[in-house]
Tab-separated table of C-alpha atoms in Angstrom:
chain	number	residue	atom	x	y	z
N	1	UNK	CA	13.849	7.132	8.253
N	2	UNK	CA	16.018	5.775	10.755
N	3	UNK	CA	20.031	5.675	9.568
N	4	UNK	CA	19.756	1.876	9.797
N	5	UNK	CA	17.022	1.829	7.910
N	6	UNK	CA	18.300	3.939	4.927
N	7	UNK	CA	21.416	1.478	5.170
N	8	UNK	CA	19.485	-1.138	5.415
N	9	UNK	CA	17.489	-0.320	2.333
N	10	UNK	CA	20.334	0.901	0.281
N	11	UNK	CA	22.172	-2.867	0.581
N	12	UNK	CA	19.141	-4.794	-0.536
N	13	UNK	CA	18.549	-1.852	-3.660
N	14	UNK	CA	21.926	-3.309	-5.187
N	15	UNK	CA	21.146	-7.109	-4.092
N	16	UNK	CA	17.419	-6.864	-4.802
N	17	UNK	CA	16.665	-4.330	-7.536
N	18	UNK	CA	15.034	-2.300	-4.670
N	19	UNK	CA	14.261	1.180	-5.463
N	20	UNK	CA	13.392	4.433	-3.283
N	21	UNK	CA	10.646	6.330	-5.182
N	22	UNK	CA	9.955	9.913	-4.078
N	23	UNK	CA	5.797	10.470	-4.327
N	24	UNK	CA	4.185	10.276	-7.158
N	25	UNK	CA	4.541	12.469	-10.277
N	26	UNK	CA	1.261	11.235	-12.182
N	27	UNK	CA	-0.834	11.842	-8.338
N	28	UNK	CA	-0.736	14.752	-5.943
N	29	UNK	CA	-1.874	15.074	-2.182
N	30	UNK	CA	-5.152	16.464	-2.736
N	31	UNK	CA	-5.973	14.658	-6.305
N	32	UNK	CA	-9.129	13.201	-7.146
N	33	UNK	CA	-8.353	9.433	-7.183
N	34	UNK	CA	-8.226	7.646	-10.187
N	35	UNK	CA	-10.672	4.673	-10.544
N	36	UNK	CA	-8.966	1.127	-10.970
N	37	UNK	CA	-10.217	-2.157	-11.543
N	38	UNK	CA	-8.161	-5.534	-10.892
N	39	UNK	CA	-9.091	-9.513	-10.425
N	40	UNK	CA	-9.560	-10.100	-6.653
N	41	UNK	CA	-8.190	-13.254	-5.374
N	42	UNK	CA	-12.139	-14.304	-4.324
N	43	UNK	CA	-12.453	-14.800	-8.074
N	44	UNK	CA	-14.273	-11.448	-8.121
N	45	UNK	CA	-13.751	-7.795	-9.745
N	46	UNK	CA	-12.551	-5.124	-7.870
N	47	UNK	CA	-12.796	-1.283	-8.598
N	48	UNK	CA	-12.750	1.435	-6.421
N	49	UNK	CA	-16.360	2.418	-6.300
N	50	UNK	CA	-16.938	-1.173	-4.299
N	51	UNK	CA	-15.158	1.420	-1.459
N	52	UNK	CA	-17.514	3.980	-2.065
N	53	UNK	CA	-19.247	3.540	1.351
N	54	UNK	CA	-15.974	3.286	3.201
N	55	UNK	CA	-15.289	6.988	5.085
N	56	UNK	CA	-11.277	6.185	4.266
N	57	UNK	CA	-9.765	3.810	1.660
N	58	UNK	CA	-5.884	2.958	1.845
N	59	UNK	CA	-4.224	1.458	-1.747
N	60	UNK	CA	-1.832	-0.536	-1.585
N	61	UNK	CA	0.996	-1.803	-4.972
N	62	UNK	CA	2.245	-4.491	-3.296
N	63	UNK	CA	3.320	-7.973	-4.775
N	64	UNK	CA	4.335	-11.905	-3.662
N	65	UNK	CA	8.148	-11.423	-4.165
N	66	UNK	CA	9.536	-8.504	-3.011
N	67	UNK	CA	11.182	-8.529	0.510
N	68	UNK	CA	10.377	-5.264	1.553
N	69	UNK	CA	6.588	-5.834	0.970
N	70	UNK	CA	6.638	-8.975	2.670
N	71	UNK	CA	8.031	-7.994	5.357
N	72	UNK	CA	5.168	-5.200	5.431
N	73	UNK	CA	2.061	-8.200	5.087
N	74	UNK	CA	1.806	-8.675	8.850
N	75	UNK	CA	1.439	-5.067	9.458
N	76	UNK	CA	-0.964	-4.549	6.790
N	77	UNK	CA	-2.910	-7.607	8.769
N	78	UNK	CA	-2.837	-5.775	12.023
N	79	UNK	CA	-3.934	-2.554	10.206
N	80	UNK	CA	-6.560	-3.811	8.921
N	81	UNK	CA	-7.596	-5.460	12.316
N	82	UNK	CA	-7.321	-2.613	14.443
N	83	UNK	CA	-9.360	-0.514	11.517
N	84	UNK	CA	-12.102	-2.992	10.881
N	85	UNK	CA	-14.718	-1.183	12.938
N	86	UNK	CA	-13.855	2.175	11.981
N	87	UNK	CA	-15.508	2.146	8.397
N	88	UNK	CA	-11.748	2.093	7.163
N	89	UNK	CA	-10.750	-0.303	4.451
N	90	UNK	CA	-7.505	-1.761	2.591
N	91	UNK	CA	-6.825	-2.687	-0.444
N	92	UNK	CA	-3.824	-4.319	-2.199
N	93	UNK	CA	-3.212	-4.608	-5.738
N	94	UNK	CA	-0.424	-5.991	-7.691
N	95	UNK	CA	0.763	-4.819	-10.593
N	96	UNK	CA	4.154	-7.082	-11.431
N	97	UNK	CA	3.642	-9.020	-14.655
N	98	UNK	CA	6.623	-11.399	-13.120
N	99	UNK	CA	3.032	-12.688	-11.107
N	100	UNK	CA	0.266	-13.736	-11.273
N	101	UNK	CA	-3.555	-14.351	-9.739
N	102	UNK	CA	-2.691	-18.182	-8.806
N	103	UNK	CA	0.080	-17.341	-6.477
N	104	UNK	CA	-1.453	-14.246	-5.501
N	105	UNK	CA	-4.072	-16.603	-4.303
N	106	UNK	CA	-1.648	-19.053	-2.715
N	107	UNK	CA	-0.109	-16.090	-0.730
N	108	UNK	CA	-3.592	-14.539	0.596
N	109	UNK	CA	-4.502	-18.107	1.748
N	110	UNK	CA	-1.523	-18.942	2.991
N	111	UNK	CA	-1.087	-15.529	5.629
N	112	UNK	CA	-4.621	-15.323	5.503
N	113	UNK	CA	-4.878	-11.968	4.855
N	114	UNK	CA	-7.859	-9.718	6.111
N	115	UNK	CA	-7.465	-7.119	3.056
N	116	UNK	CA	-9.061	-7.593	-0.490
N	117	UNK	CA	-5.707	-8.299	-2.415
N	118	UNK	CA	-6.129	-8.446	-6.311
N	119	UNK	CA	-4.458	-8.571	-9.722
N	120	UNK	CA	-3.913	-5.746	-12.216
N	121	UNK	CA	-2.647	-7.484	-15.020
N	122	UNK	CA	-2.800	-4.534	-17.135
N	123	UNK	CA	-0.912	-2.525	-15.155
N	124	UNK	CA	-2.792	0.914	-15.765
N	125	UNK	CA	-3.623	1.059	-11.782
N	126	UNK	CA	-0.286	1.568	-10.776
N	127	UNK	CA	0.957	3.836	-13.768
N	128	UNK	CA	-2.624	6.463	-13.020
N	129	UNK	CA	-1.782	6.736	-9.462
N	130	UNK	CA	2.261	6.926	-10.215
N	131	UNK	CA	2.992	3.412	-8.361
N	132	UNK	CA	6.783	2.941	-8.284
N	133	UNK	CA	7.816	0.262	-5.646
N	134	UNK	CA	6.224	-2.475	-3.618
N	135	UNK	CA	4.532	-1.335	-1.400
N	136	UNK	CA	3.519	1.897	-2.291
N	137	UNK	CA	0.681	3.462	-0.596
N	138	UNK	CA	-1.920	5.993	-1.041
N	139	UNK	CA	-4.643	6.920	1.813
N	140	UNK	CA	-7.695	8.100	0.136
N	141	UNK	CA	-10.382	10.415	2.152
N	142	UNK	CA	-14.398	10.308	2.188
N	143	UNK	CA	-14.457	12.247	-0.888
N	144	UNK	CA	-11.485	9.987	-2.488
N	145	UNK	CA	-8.965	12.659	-2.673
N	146	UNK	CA	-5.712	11.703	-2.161
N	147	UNK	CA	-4.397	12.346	1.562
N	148	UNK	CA	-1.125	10.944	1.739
N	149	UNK	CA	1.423	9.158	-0.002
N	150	UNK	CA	4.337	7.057	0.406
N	151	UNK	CA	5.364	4.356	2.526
N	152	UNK	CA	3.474	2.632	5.468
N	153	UNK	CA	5.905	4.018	8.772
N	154	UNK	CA	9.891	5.091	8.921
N	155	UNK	CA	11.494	1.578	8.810
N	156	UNK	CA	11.625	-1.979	7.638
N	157	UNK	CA	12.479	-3.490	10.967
N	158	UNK	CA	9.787	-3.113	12.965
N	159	UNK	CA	11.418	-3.226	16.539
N	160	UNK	CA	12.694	0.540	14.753
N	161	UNK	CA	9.791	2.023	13.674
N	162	UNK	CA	9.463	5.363	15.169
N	163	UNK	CA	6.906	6.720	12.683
N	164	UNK	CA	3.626	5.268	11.196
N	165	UNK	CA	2.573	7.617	8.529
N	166	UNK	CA	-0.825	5.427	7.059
N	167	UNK	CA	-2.117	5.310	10.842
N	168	UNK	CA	-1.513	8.455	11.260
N	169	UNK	CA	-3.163	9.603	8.254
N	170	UNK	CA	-5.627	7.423	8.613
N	171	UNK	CA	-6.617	8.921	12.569
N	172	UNK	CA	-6.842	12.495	11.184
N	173	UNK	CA	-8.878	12.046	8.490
N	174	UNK	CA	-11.445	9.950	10.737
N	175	UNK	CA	-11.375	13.276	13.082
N	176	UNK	CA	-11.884	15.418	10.169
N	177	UNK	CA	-8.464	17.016	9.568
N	178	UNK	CA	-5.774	16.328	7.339
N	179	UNK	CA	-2.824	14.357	7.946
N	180	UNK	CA	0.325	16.667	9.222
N	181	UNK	CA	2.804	14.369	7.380
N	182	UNK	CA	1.250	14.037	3.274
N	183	UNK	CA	3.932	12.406	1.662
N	184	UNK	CA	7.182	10.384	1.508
N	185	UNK	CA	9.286	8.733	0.105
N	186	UNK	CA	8.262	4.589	-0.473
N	187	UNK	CA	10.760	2.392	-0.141
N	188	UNK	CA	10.431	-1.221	-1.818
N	189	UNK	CA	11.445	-3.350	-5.106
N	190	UNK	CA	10.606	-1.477	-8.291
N	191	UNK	CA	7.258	-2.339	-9.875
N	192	UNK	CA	7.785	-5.161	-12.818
N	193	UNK	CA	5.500	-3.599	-15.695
């Protein structure tokens, strides 16, 4: 991460509650993916075998009030644009029992997002795959082993970005290899379970 960005980051932790969580304990690179099941904001359930046709899945904790993951939304828009036709999906879930499906609905409709984006009230989701921040991300391969984990690129600001670790993750598994980078840290508000 950029030196700006880790400075950046470290401010908002003591103003914001905002957390940097190293990968997972509970989940490894390489780790079957545990199943999960959450209220989409269409009104309708969501688990992870509704992916089960997709050739690459990315999860992502995310919520409605954390800075750091809102400030992620737009890319997770464009993402999910440029991946459309590429039989590569994304998912959000939210965990944080400080929300709920009503202004999780609000939000979707409101930046009209192009991802399924759903509630976990229970908050078992985000404590199988060792969720620790908003957002948190896991890329998931045809067989639904985990491929990588951590955050979505190297910085917050996106004029700074050097590094986009999902993308990248996501382009070698569609050629059949495995990402170089696996994990890293995620950067983001702490999950409210």
């Amino acid at each position: 991460m950029a030196k700006s960005g880790v400075w950046g980051c470290v401010g908002l932790m003591f103003m914001l509650g905002c957390v940097s969580a190293m990968r997972a304990d509970e989940l490894k690179v390489g780790d079957k993916a545990p199943a999960f099941k959450a209220e989409s904001t269409d009104g309708k359930a969501l688990t992870l075998d509704d992916f089960k046709d997709d050739k690459v899945l990315v999860v992502c904790f995310t919520c409605n009030d954390c800075p750091i993951a809102v400030a992620y939304e737009d890319r997770f828009i464009e993402f999910t644009k440029q991946y459309q036709d590429k039989d590569v999906k994304f998912v959000a879930l939210n965990v944080n029992v400080t929300e709920d499906l009503e202004a999780m609905k609000t939000r979707a409709e409101k930046k009209k997002f192009n991802f399924p984006y759903a509630y976990d009230g229970s908050g078992k989701s985000a404590e199988a795959y060792g969720a620790k921040v908003t957002p948190h991300l896991f890329v998931l391969g045809p067989d639904r082993h985990v491929a990588y984990i951590g955050s979505f690129d190297d910085e917050m600001a996106t004029d700074k970005v050097t590094k986009r670790f999902v993308p990248a993750a996501v382009d070698a598994l569609l050629a059949g290899k495995q990402p170089e980078v696996t994990a890293n840290k995620a950067f983001g508000c702490t999950i409210k379970r």
